[in-house]
Amino acid sequence: GYQNVSNVYGATLWGLDYLFNLATIGVNSIQFHGGYGGWYDPVYLRPNLDVPDVRPLYYSMYLFAMVTNGSSIVTPTQIVNTTNPMIKVWSVRQQVDGVKIVIIHKGVFNGSSTATVNIRLADAVGTYGAQYKYVTMNCSKGVYSTYNISIGGMTFD
């Protein structure tokens, strides 16, 4: 990995999309290598410190695990219309929780830009029913930030 590429919020968005892509082709386990102080490490244990350094890639792993919750069917969801081509949409189907829709904005933006996304919810949901709860993952400092990432307002910094 490279500094300011592998250890920034943009890597979080890449990692999340990558995990969803792998799930659609049947991959049920993945290990991001790390632990030796590389820029891509999800968590780095610094020598002589009691607190782990949680890095951006960990957030994508955490959110993916939170959304898929173990046993799910992940499918890409067709976007009917969007104002931004850097948007990816995934649906996660579960018999217990219904369908969760995940929208990933992979574009470079300053946090104040907006995009409109129209999804044909009936196509994504099918007979499972929809869950309308949402959780946001964002970074107040933008895609090049190494810290200040949060999921639903929670951070590991």
CSV table of N, CA, C and O in Angstrom, one decimal, residues 36-81:
chain,number,residue,atom,x,y,z
A,36,TYR,N,1.5,-5.3,10.3
A,36,TYR,CA,3.0,-5.0,10.3
A,36,TYR,C,3.3,-3.6,10.1
A,36,TYR,O,4.5,-3.2,9.9
A,37,GLY,N,2.3,-2.7,10.2
A,37,GLY,CA,2.6,-1.3,10.1
A,37,GLY,C,2.5,-0.7,8.7
A,37,GLY,O,2.8,0.4,8.4
A,38,GLY,N,1.9,-1.6,7.8
A,38,GLY,CA,1.7,-1.1,6.4
A,38,GLY,C,0.6,-0.1,6.3
A,38,GLY,O,-0.3,0.0,7.2
A,39,TRP,N,0.6,0.7,5.3
A,39,TRP,CA,-0.4,1.8,5.2
A,39,TRP,C,-1.8,1.2,5.0
A,39,TRP,O,-2.8,1.8,5.3
A,40,TYR,N,-1.9,0.0,4.6
A,40,TYR,CA,-3.2,-0.7,4.3
A,40,TYR,C,-3.7,-1.5,5.5
A,40,TYR,O,-4.8,-2.0,5.5
A,41,ASP,N,-3.0,-1.5,6.6
A,41,ASP,CA,-3.5,-2.3,7.8
A,41,ASP,C,-4.8,-1.8,8.3
A,41,ASP,O,-5.0,-0.6,8.5
A,42,PRO,N,-5.8,-2.7,8.5
A,42,PRO,CA,-7.1,-2.3,9.1
A,42,PRO,C,-6.9,-1.8,10.5
A,42,PRO,O,-7.5,-0.8,11.0
A,43,VAL,N,-6.1,-2.5,11.3
A,43,VAL,CA,-5.7,-2.1,12.7
A,43,VAL,C,-4.2,-2.3,12.8
A,43,VAL,O,-3.7,-3.3,12.4
A,44,TYR,N,-3.6,-1.3,13.4
A,44,TYR,CA,-2.2,-1.5,13.7
A,44,TYR,C,-1.9,-1.3,15.2
A,44,TYR,O,-2.4,-0.4,15.8
A,45,LEU,N,-1.2,-2.3,15.7
A,45,LEU,CA,-0.8,-2.2,17.1
A,45,LEU,C,0.6,-1.6,17.2
A,45,LEU,O,1.6,-2.3,16.9
A,46,ARG,N,0.6,-0.4,17.6
A,46,ARG,CA,1.9,0.3,17.7
A,46,ARG,C,2.7,-0.2,18.9
A,46,ARG,O,2.1,-0.4,20.0
A,47,PRO,N,4.0,-0.4,18.7
A,47,PRO,CA,4.8,-0.9,19.8
A,47,PRO,C,4.7,0.1,21.0
A,47,PRO,O,4.7,1.3,20.8
A,48,ASN,N,4.6,-0.5,22.2
A,48,ASN,CA,4.6,0.3,23.5
A,48,ASN,C,3.4,1.2,23.7
A,48,ASN,O,3.4,2.0,24.5
A,49,LEU,N,2.3,1.0,22.9
A,49,LEU,CA,1.1,1.7,23.2
A,49,LEU,C,0.0,0.7,23.5
A,49,LEU,O,-0.1,-0.4,23.0
A,50,ASP,N,-0.9,1.1,24.4
A,50,ASP,CA,-2.0,0.3,24.8
A,50,ASP,C,-3.2,0.4,23.9
A,50,ASP,O,-4.1,-0.4,24.1
A,51,VAL,N,-3.3,1.3,23.0
A,51,VAL,CA,-4.5,1.6,22.2
A,51,VAL,C,-4.1,1.2,20.8
A,51,VAL,O,-3.2,1.7,20.2
A,52,PRO,N,-5.0,0.4,20.1
A,52,PRO,CA,-4.7,0.1,18.7
A,52,PRO,C,-5.0,1.3,17.8
A,52,PRO,O,-5.9,2.1,18.2
A,53,ASP,N,-4.4,1.4,16.7
A,53,ASP,CA,-4.6,2.5,15.7
A,53,ASP,C,-5.6,1.9,14.7
A,53,ASP,O,-5.2,1.1,13.9
A,54,VAL,N,-6.8,2.3,14.8
A,54,VAL,CA,-7.9,1.8,13.8
A,54,VAL,C,-7.8,2.6,12.6
A,54,VAL,O,-7.9,3.9,12.6
A,55,ARG,N,-7.6,2.0,11.5
A,55,ARG,CA,-7.3,2.7,10.2
A,55,ARG,C,-8.6,2.6,9.3
A,55,ARG,O,-9.5,1.8,9.6
A,56,PRO,N,-8.6,3.4,8.2
A,56,PRO,CA,-9.8,3.4,7.4
A,56,PRO,C,-10.4,2.1,6.9
A,56,PRO,O,-11.6,1.9,6.8
A,57,LEU,N,-9.5,1.2,6.5
A,57,LEU,CA,-10.1,-0.1,5.9
A,57,LEU,C,-10.9,-0.8,6.9
A,57,LEU,O,-11.8,-1.6,6.6
A,58,TYR,N,-10.6,-0.7,8.2
A,58,TYR,CA,-11.4,-1.3,9.3
A,58,TYR,C,-12.9,-0.9,9.2
A,58,TYR,O,-13.8,-1.7,9.4
A,59,TYR,N,-13.1,0.3,8.9
A,59,TYR,CA,-14.5,0.8,8.8
A,59,TYR,C,-15.3,0.1,7.7
A,59,TYR,O,-16.5,-0.2,7.9
A,60,SER,N,-14.7,-0.2,6.6
A,60,SER,CA,-15.4,-0.9,5.6
A,60,SER,C,-15.7,-2.3,6.0
A,60,SER,O,-16.8,-2.8,5.7
A,61,MET,N,-14.8,-2.9,6.7
A,61,MET,CA,-15.0,-4.3,7.2
A,61,MET,C,-16.1,-4.3,8.2
A,61,MET,O,-17.0,-5.2,8.2
A,62,TYR,N,-16.1,-3.3,9.1
A,62,TYR,CA,-17.1,-3.2,10.2
A,62,TYR,C,-18.5,-3.0,9.6
A,62,TYR,O,-19.5,-3.7,10.0
A,63,LEU,N,-18.6,-2.0,8.7
A,63,LEU,CA,-19.9,-1.8,8.1
A,63,LEU,C,-20.4,-2.9,7.3
A,63,LEU,O,-21.6,-3.3,7.3
A,64,PHE,N,-19.6,-3.6,6.5
A,64,PHE,CA,-20.0,-4.8,5.8
A,64,PHE,C,-20.5,-5.9,6.7
A,64,PHE,O,-21.6,-6.4,6.5
A,65,ALA,N,-19.8,-6.1,7.8
A,65,ALA,CA,-20.3,-7.1,8.8
A,65,ALA,C,-21.6,-6.7,9.4
A,65,ALA,O,-22.5,-7.5,9.6
A,66,MET,N,-21.7,-5.4,9.7
A,66,MET,CA,-22.9,-4.9,10.3
A,66,MET,C,-24.2,-5.1,9.4
A,66,MET,O,-25.2,-5.5,9.8
A,67,VAL,N,-24.0,-4.8,8.1
A,67,VAL,CA,-25.1,-4.9,7.2
A,67,VAL,C,-25.4,-6.3,6.8
A,67,VAL,O,-26.6,-6.7,6.7
A,68,THR,N,-24.4,-7.1,6.5
A,68,THR,CA,-24.7,-8.5,6.1
A,68,THR,C,-25.1,-9.4,7.2
A,68,THR,O,-25.8,-10.4,7.0
A,69,ASN,N,-24.6,-9.1,8.4
A,69,ASN,CA,-25.0,-9.9,9.6
A,69,ASN,C,-24.9,-11.4,9.4
A,69,ASN,O,-25.8,-12.1,9.8
A,70,GLY,N,-23.8,-11.9,8.8
A,70,GLY,CA,-23.6,-13.3,8.7
A,70,GLY,C,-24.2,-14.0,7.5
A,70,GLY,O,-23.4,-14.4,6.6
A,71,SER,N,-25.5,-14.2,7.5
A,71,SER,CA,-26.1,-14.9,6.4
A,71,SER,C,-27.0,-14.0,5.5
A,71,SER,O,-28.0,-13.6,6.0
A,72,SER,N,-26.5,-13.7,4.4
A,72,SER,CA,-27.2,-12.7,3.5
A,72,SER,C,-27.0,-13.1,2.1
A,72,SER,O,-26.0,-13.8,1.7
A,73,ILE,N,-27.9,-12.6,1.2
A,73,ILE,CA,-27.7,-12.7,-0.2
A,73,ILE,C,-27.4,-11.2,-0.7
A,73,ILE,O,-28.3,-10.4,-0.5
A,74,VAL,N,-26.3,-11.0,-1.3
A,74,VAL,CA,-25.9,-9.7,-1.7
A,74,VAL,C,-26.0,-9.6,-3.2
A,74,VAL,O,-25.5,-10.5,-3.9
A,75,THR,N,-26.7,-8.6,-3.7
A,75,THR,CA,-26.9,-8.4,-5.2
A,75,THR,C,-26.7,-7.0,-5.5
A,75,THR,O,-27.0,-6.1,-4.8
A,76,PRO,N,-26.1,-6.7,-6.7
A,76,PRO,CA,-26.0,-5.4,-7.2
A,76,PRO,C,-27.4,-4.9,-7.5
A,76,PRO,O,-28.2,-5.7,-8.0
A,77,THR,N,-27.7,-3.7,-7.2
A,77,THR,CA,-29.0,-3.1,-7.4
A,77,THR,C,-29.0,-2.1,-8.6
A,77,THR,O,-28.1,-1.3,-8.6
A,78,GLN,N,-29.9,-2.3,-9.5
A,78,GLN,CA,-29.9,-1.4,-10.7
A,78,GLN,C,-30.4,0.0,-10.2
A,78,GLN,O,-31.4,0.2,-9.6
A,79,ILE,N,-29.6,1.0,-10.5
A,79,ILE,CA,-30.0,2.4,-10.3
A,79,ILE,C,-30.8,2.8,-11.5
A,79,ILE,O,-30.3,2.8,-12.6
A,80,VAL,N,-32.0,3.3,-11.2
A,80,VAL,CA,-32.8,3.8,-12.3
A,80,VAL,C,-32.3,5.1,-12.8
A,80,VAL,O,-32.2,5.3,-14.0
A,81,ASN,N,-31.9,6.0,-11.9
A,81,ASN,CA,-31.4,7.3,-12.3
A,81,ASN,C,-30.5,7.9,-11.2
A,81,ASN,O,-30.8,7.7,-10.1
